[in-house]
PDB file of C-alpha atoms and ligand atoms in Angstrom:
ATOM      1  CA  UNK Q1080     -78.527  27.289  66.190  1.00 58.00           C
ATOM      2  CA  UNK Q1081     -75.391  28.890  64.436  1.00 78.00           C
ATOM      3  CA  UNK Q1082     -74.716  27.500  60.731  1.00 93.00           C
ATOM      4  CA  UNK Q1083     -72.437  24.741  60.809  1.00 97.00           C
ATOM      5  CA  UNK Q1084     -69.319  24.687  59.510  1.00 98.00           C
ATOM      6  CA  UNK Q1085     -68.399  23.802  56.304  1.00 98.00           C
ATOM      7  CA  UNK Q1086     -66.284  21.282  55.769  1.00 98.00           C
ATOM      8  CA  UNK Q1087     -63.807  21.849  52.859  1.00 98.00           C
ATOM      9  CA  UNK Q1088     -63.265  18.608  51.345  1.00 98.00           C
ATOM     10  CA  UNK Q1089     -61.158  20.595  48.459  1.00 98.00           C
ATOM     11  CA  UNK Q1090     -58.991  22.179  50.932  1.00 98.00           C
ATOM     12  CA  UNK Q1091     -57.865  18.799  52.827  1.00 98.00           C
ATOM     13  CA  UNK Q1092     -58.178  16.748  49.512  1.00 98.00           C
ATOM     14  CA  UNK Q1093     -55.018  19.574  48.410  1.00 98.00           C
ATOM     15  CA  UNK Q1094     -52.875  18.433  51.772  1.00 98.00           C
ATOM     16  CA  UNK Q1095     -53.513  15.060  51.245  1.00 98.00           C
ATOM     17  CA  UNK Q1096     -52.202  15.168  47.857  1.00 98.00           C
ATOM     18  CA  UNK Q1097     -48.992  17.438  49.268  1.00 98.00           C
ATOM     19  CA  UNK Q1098     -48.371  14.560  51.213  1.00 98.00           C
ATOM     20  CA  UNK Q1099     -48.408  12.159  48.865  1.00 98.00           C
ATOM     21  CA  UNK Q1100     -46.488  14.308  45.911  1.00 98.00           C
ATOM     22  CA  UNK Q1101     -43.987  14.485  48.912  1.00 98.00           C
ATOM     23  CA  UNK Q1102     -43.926  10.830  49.859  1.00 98.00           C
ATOM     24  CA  UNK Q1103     -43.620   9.702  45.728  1.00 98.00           C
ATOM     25  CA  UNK Q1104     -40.531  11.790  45.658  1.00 98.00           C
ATOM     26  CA  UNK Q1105     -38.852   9.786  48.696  1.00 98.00           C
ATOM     27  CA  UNK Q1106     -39.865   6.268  47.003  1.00 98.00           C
ATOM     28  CA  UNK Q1107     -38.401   7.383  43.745  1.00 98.00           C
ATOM     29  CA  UNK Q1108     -35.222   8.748  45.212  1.00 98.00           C
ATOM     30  CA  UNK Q1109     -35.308   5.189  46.876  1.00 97.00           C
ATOM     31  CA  UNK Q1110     -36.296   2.792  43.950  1.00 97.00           C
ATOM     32  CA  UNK Q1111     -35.210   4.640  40.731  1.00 98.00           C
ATOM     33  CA  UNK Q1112     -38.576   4.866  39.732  1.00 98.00           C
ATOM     34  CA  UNK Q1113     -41.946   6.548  40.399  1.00 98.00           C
ATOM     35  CA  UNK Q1114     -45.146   4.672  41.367  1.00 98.00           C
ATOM     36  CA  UNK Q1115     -47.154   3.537  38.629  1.00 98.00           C
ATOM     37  CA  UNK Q1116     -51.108   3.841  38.439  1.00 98.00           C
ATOM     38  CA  UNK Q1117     -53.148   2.013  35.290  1.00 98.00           C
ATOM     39  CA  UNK Q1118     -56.589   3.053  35.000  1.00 98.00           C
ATOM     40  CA  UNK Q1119     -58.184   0.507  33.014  1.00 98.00           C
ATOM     41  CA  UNK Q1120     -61.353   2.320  31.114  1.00 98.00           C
ATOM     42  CA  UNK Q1121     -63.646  -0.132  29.341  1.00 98.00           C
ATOM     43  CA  UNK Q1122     -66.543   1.368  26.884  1.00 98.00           C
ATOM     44  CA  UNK Q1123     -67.547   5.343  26.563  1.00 96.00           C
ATOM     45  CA  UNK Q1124     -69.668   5.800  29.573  1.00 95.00           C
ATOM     46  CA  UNK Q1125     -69.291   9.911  29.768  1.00 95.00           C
ATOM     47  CA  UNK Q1126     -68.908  10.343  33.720  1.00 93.00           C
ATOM     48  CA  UNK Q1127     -66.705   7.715  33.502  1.00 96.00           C
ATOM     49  CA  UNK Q1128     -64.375   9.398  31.326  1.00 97.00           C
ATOM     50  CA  UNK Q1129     -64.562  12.247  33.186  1.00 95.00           C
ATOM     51  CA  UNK Q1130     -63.320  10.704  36.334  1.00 95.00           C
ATOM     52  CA  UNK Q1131     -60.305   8.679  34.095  1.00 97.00           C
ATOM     53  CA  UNK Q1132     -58.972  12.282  32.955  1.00 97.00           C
ATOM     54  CA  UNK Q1133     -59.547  13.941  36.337  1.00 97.00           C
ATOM     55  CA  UNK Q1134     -57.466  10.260  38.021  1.00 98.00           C
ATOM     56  CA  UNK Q1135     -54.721  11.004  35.277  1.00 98.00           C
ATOM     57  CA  UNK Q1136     -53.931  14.591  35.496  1.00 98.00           C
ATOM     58  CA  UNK Q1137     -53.728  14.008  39.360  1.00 98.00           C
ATOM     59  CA  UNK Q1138     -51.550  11.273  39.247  1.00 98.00           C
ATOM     60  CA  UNK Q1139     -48.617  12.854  36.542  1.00 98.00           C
ATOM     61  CA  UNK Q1140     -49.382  16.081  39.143  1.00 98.00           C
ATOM     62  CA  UNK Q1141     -48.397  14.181  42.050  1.00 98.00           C
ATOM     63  CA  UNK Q1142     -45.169  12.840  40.526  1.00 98.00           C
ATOM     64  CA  UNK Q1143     -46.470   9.355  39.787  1.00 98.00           C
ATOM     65  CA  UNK Q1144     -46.627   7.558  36.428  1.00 98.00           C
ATOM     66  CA  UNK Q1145     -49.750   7.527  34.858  1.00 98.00           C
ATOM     67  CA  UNK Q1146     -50.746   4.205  32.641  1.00 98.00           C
ATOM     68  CA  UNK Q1147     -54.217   4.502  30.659  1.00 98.00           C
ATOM     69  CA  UNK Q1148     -55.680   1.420  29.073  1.00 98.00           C
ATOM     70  CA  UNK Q1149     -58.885   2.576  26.972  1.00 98.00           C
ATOM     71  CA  UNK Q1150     -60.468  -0.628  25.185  1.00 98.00           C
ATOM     72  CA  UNK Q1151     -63.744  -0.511  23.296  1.00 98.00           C
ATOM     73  CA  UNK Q1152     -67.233  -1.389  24.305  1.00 98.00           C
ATOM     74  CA  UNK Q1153     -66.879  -4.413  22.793  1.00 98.00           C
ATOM     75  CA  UNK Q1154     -64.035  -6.155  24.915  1.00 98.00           C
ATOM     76  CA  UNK Q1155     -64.407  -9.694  26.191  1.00 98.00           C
ATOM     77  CA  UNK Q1156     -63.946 -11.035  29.325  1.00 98.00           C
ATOM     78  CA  UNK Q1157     -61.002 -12.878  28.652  1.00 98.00           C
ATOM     79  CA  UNK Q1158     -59.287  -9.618  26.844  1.00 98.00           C
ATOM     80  CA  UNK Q1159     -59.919  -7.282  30.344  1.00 98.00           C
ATOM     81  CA  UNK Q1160     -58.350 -10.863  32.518  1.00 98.00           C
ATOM     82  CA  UNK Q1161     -55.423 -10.904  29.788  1.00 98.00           C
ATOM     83  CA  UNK Q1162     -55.024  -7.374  30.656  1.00 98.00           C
ATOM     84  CA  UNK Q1163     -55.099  -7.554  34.511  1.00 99.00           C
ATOM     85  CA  UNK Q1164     -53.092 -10.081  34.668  1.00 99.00           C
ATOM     86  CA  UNK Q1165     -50.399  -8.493  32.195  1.00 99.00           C
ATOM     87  CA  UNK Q1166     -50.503  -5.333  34.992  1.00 99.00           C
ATOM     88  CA  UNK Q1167     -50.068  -7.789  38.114  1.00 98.00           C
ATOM     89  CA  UNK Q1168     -47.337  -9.425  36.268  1.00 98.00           C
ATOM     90  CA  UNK Q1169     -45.821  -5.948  35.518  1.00 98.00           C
ATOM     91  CA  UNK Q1170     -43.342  -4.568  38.343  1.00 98.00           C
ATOM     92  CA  UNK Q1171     -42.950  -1.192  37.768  1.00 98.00           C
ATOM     93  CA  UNK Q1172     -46.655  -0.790  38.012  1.00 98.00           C
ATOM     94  CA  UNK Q1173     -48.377  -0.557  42.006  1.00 98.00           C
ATOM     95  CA  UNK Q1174     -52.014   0.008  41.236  1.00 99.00           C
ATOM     96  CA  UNK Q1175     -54.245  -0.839  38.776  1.00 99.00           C
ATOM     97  CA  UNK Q1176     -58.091   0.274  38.731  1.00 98.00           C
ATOM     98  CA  UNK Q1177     -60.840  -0.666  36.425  1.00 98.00           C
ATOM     99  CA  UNK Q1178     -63.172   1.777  36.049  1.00 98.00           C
ATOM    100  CA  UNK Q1179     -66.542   0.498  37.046  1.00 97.00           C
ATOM    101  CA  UNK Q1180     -69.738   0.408  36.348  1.00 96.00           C
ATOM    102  CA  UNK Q1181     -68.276  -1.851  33.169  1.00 98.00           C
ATOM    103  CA  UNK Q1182     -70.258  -2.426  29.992  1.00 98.00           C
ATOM    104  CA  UNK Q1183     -72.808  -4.475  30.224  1.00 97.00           C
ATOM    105  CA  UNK Q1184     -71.556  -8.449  29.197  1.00 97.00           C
ATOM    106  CA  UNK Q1185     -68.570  -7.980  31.542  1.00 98.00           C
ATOM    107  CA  UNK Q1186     -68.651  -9.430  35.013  1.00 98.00           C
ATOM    108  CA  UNK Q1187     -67.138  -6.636  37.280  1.00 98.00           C
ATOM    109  CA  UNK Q1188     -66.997  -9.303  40.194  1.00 98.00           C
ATOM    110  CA  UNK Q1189     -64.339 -11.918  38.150  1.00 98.00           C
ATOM    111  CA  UNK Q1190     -62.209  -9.074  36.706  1.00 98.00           C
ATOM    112  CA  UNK Q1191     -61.965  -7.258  40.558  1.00 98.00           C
ATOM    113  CA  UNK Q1192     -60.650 -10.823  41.964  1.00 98.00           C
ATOM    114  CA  UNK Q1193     -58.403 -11.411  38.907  1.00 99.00           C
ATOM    115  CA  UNK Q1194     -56.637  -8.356  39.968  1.00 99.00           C
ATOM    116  CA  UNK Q1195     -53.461  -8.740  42.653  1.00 98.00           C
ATOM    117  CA  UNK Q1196     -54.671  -7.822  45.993  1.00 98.00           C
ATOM    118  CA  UNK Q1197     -50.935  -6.089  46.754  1.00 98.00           C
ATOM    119  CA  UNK Q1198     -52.056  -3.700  43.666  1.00 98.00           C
ATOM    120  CA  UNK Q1199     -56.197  -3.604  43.807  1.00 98.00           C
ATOM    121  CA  UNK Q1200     -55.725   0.340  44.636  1.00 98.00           C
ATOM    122  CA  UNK Q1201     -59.709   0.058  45.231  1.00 98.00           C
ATOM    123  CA  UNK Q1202     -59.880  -1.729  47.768  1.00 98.00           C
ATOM    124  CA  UNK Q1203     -62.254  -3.791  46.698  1.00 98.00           C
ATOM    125  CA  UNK Q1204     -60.604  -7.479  46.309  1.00 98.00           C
ATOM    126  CA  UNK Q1205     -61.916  -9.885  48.604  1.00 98.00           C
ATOM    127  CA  UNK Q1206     -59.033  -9.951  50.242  1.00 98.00           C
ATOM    128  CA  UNK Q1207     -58.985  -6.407  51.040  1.00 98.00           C
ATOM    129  CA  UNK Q1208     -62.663  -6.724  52.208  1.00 98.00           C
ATOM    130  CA  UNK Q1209     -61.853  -9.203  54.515  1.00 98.00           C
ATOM    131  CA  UNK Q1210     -58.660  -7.319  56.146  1.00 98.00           C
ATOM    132  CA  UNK Q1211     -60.576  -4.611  56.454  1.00 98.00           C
ATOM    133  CA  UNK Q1212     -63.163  -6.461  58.261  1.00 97.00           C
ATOM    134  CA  UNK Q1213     -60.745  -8.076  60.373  1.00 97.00           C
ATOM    135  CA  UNK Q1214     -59.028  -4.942  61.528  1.00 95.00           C
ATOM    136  CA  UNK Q1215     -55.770  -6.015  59.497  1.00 96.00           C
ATOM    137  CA  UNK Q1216     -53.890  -3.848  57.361  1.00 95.00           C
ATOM    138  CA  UNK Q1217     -55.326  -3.584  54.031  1.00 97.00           C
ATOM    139  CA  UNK Q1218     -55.946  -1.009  50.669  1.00 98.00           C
ATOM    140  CA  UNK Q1219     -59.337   0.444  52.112  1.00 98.00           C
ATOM    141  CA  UNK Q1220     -61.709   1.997  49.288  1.00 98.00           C
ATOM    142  CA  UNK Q1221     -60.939   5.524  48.259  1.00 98.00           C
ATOM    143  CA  UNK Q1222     -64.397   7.177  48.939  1.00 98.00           C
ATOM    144  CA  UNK Q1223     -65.204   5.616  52.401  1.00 98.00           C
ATOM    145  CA  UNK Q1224     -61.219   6.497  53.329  1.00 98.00           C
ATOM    146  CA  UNK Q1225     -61.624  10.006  52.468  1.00 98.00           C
ATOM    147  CA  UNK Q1226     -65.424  10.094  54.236  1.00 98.00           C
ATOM    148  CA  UNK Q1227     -63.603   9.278  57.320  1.00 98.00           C
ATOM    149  CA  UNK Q1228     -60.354  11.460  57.069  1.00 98.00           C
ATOM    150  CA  UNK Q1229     -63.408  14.161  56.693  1.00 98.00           C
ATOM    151  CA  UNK Q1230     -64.902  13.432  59.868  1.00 98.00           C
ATOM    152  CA  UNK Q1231     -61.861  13.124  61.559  1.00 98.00           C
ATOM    153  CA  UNK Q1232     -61.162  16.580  60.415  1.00 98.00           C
ATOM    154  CA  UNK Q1233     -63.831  18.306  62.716  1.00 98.00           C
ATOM    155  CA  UNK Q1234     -63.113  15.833  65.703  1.00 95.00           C
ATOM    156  CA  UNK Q1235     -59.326  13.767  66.154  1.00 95.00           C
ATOM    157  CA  UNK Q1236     -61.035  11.060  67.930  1.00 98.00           C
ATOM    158  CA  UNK Q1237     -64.622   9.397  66.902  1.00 98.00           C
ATOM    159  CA  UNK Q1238     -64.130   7.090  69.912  1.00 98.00           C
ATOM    160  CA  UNK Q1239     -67.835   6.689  71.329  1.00 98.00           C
ATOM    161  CA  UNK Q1240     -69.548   8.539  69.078  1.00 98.00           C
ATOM    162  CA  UNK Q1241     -72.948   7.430  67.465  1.00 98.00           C
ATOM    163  CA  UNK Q1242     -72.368   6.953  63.974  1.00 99.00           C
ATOM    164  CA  UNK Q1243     -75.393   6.204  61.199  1.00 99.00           C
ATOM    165  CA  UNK Q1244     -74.206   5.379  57.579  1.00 99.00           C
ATOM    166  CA  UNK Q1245     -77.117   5.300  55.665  1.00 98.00           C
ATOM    167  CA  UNK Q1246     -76.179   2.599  52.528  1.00 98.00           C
ATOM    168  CA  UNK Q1247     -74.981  -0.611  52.840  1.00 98.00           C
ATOM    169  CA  UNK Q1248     -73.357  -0.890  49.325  1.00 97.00           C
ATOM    170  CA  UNK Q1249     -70.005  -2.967  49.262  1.00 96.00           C
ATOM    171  CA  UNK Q1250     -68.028   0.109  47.982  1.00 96.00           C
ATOM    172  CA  UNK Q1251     -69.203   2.518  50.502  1.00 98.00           C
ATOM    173  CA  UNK Q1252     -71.450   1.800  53.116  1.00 98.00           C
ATOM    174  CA  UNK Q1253     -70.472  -1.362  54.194  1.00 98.00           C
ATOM    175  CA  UNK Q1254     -66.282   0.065  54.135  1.00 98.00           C
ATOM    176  CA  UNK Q1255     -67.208   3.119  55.994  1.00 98.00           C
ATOM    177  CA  UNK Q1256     -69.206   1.180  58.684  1.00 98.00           C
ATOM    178  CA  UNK Q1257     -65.943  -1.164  59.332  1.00 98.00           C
ATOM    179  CA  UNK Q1258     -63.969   2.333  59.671  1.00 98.00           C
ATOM    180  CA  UNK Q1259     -66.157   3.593  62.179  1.00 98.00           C
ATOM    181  CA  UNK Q1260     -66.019   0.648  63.995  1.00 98.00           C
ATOM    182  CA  UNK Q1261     -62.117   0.759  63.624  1.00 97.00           C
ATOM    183  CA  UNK Q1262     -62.148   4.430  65.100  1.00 98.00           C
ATOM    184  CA  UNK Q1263     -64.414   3.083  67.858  1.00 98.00           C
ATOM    185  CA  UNK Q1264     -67.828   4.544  66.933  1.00 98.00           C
ATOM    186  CA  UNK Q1265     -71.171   2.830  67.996  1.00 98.00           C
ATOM    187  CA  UNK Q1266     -72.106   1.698  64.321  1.00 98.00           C
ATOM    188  CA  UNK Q1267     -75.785   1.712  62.784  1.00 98.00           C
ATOM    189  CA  UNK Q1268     -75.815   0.425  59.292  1.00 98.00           C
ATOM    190  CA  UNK Q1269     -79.461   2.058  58.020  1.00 98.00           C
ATOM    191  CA  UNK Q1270     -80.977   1.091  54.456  1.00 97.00           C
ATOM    192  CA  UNK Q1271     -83.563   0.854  52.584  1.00 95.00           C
ATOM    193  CA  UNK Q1272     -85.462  -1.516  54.735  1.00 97.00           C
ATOM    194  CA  UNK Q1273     -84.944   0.127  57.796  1.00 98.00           C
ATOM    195  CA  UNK Q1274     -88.210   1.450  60.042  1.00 98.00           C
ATOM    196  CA  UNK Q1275     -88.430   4.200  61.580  1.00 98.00           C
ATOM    197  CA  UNK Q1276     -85.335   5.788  59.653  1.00 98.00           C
ATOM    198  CA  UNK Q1277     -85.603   9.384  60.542  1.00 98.00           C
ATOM    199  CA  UNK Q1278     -85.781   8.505  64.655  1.00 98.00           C
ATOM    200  CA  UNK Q1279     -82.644   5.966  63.409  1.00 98.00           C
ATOM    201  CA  UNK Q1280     -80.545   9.149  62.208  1.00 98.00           C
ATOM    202  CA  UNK Q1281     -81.709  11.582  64.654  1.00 98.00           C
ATOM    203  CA  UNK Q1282     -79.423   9.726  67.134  1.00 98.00           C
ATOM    204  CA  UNK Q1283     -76.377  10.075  65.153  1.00 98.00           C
ATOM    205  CA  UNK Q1284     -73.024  11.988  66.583  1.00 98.00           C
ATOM    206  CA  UNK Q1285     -71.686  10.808  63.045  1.00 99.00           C
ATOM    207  CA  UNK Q1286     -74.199  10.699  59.817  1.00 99.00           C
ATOM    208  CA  UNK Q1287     -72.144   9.597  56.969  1.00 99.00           C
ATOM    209  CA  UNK Q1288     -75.174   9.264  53.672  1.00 98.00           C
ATOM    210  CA  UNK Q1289     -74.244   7.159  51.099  1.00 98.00           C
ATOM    211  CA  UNK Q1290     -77.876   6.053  49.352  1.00 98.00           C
ATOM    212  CA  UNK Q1291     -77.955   8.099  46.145  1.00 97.00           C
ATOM    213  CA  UNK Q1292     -81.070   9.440  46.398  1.00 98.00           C
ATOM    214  CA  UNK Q1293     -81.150  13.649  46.270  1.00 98.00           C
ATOM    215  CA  UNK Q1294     -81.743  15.681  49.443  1.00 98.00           C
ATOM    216  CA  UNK Q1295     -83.526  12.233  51.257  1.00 98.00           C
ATOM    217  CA  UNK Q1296     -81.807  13.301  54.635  1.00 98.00           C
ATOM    218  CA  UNK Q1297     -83.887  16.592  55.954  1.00 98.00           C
ATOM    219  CA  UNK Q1298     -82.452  19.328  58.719  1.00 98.00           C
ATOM    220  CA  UNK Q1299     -85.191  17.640  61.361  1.00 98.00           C
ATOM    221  CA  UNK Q1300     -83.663  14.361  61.014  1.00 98.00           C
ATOM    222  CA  UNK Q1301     -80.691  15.588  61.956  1.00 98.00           C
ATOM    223  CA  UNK Q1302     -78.578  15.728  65.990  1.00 98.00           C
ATOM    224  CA  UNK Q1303     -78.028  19.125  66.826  1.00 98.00           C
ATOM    225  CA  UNK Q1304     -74.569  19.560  66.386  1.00 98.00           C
ATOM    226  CA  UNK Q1305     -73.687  16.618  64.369  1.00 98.00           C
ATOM    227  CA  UNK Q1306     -71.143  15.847  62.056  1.00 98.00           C
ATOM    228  CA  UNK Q1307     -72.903  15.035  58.547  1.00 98.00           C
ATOM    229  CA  UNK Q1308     -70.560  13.975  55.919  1.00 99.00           C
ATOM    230  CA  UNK Q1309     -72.802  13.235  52.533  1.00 98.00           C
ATOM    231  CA  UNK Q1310     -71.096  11.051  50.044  1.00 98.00           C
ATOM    232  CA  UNK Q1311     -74.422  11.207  47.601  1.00 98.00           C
ATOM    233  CA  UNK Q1312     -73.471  12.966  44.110  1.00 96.00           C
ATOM    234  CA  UNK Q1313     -76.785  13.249  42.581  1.00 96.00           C
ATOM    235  CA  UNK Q1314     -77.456  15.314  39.039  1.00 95.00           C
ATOM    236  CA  UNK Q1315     -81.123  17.424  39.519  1.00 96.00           C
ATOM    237  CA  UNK Q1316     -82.989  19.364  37.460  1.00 96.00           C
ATOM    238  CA  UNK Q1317     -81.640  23.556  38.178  1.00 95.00           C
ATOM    239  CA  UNK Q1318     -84.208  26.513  38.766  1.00 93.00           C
ATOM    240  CA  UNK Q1319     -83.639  27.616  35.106  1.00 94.00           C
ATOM    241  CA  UNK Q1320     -84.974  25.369  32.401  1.00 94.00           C
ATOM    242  CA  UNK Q1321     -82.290  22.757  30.645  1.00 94.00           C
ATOM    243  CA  UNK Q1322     -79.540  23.659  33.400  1.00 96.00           C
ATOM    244  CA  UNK Q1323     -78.982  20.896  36.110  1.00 96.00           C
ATOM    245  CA  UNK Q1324     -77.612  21.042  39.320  1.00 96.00           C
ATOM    246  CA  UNK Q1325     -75.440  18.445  41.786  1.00 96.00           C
ATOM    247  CA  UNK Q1326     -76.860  17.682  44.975  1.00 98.00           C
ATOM    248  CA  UNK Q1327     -76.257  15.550  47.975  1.00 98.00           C
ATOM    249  CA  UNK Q1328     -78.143  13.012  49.898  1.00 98.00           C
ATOM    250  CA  UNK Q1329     -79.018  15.501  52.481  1.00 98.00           C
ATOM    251  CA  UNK Q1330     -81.059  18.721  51.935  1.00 98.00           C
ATOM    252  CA  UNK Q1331     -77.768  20.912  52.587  1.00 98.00           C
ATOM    253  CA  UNK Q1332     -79.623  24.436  53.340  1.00 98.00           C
ATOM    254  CA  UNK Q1333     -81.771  22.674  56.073  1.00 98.00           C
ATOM    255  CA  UNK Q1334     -79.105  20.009  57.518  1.00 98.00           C
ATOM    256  CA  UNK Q1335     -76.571  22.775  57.652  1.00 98.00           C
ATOM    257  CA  UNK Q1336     -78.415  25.080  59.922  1.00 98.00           C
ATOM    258  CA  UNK Q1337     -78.890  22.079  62.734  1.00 98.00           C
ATOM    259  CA  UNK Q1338     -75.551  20.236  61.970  1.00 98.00           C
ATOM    260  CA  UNK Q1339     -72.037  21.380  64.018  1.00 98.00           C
ATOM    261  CA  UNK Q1340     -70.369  20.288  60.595  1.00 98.00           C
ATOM    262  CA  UNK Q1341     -71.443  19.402  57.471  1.00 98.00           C
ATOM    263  CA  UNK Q1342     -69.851  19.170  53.635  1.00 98.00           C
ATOM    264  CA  UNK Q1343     -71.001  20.664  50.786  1.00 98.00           C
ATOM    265  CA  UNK Q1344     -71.626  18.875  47.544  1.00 98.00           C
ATOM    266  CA  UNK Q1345     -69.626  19.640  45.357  1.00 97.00           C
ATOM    267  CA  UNK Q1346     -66.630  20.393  46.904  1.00 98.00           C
ATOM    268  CA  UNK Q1347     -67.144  17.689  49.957  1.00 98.00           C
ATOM    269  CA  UNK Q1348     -66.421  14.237  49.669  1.00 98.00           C
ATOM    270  CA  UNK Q1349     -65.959  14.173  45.775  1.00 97.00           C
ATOM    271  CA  UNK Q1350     -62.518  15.740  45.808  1.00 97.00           C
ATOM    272  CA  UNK Q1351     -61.409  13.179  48.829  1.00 98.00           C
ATOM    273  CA  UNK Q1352     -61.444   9.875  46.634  1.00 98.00           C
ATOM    274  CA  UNK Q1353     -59.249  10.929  43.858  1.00 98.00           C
ATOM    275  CA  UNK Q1354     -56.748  12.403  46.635  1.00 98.00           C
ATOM    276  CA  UNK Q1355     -57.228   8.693  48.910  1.00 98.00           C
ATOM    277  CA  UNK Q1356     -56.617   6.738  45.579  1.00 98.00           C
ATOM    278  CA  UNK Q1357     -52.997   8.378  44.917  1.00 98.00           C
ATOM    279  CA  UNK Q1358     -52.298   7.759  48.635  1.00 98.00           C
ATOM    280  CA  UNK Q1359     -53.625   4.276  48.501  1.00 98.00           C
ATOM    281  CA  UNK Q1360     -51.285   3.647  45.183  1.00 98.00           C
ATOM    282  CA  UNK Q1361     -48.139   5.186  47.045  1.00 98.00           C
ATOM    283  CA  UNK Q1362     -48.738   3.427  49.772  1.00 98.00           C
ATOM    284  CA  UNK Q1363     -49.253   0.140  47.632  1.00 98.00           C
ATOM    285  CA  UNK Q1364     -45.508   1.042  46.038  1.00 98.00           C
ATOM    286  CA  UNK Q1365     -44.004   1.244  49.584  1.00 98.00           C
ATOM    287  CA  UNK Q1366     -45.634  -1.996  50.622  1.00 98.00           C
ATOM    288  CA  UNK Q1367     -44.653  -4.069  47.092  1.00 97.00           C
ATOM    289  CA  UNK Q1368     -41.155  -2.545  47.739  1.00 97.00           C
ATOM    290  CA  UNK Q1369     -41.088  -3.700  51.278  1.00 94.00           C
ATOM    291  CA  UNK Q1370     -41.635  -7.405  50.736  1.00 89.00           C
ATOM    292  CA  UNK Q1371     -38.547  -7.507  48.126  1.00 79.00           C
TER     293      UNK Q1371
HETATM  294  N1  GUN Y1245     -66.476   4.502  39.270  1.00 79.63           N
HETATM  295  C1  GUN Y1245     -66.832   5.588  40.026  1.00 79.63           C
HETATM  296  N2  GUN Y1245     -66.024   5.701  41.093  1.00 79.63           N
HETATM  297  C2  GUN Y1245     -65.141   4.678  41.034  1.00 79.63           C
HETATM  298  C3  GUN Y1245     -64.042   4.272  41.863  1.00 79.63           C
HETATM  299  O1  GUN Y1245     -63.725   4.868  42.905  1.00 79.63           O
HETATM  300  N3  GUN Y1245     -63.382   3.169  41.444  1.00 79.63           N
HETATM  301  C4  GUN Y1245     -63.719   2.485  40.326  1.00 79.63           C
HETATM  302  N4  GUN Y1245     -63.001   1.407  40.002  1.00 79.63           N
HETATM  303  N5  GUN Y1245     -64.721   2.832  39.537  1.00 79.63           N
HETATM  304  C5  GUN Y1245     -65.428   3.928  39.895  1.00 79.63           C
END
């Protein structure tokens, strides 16, 4: 078997963004204003504020407005809801995220409802959820969007395809599978519990891994010729001493010599959720702007 190809999830994440820089400059020629993002960073959790800097730079690049709310460790509850709902209250901002996981004390689930579905950028309101779910227009999470544009970039239509996603977590798993199912995939949700979970992925067209665990998928467990899109951005130990490495959920070097098409991690998925979340805010301007 050839290698696969490589997916470029950098590459695509760059035209998505295009778009969207391209789109933002129509709405503000329209509404006398840009879109407006707030990120909404609670506490000093490192990758966290890695990802907050990486969301801001992208969204001043891509001609939006940029909003960062950075409150200590130490927040209550009702401080982070006085704070949502002074953003859903606020009309020149479209999207608001809070960075998650939050510190611990804070309940992630109450502050994620408190937030206005028309601006809950995430996609993960109830009310989102449940559009999704019911094949209605929604804000569809970021990663799981950008897991599927992915996909579709090897192959326009998914129609009848076997598709595995391995997770069943409520921010990717559970999204993706609903997308599938949307593109008209045969959908297997695998997890933890699952027997038998090699012969389970093995049948796959479509393997989208989203478990978090580091190279768990192996090249025999893989379709020849399938499309394997791995979501998993796990921090290893590297072959020198002190250095670490990212890795996927699937053992790359083995997967990629049975797969037709595979991403790499880095440089996959990763770059595909920032890109989504700047489409998912423009498109949450163009919506708010609509109903007025
Ligand atoms: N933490 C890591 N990724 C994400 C994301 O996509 N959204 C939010 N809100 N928090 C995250």
């Amino acid at each position: 078997m050839a290698e696969a190809r490589l997916i470029d999830g950098k590459r695509i994440a760059e035209t998505v963004r295009a778009d969207v820089a391209a789109g933002v400059a129509r709405f503000a020629a329209r509404a006398g204003r840009p879109p407006g993002l707030a990120v909404v960073l609670v506490g000093e959790d490192p990758a966290s504020q890695v990802y907050v800097r990486s969301k801001g730079k992208q969204t001043v690049e891509a001609g939006m407005r940029s909003i960062e709310h950075k409150l200590p460790a130490t927040t209550s509850q009702r401080e982070l809801l006085d704070l949502v709902a002074a953003l859903n209250r606020d009309d020149a901002i479209d999207g608001i995220l809070v960075q998650l996981p939050l510190p611990p004390g804070l309940d992630a689930g109450a502050v994620i409802e408190a937030i206005d579905p028309a601006k809950d950028v995430d996609g993960f309101h109830p009310v989102n959820a449940g559009r999704l779910a019911i094949g209605a227009p929604s804000l569809v999470p970021c990663t799981p969007l950008g897991s599927v544009m992915l996909a579709k970039s090897v192959s326009a239509s998914l129609a009848g395809m076997e598709a595995v996603v391995l997770g069943r977590s409520t921010i990717v798993g559970k999204p993706v599978a609903q997308l599938l199912l949307a593109e008209d995939c045969t959908v297997t949700i695998a997890h933890s519990k699952t027997r038998h979970l090699a012969d389970v992925v093995r049948r796959a067209d479509l393997v989208v891994a989203a478990v978090g665990r580091p190279e768990m998928v192996r090249g025999d467990w893989i379709k020849p010729g399938a499309v394997v899109i791995d979501v998993g951005i796990n921090r290893v130990a590297g072959a020198e001493p002190g250095k670490t490495k990212l890795v996927g959920d699937v053992a790359f070097d083995e997967a990629s010599r049975i797969a037709g098409a595979i991403t790499p991690v880095p440089g996959g998925v990763g770059p595909m959720t920032i890109a989504c979340l700047l489409r998912n805010t423009l498109t949450a301007a163009e919506q708010r702007a609509e109903r007025r």
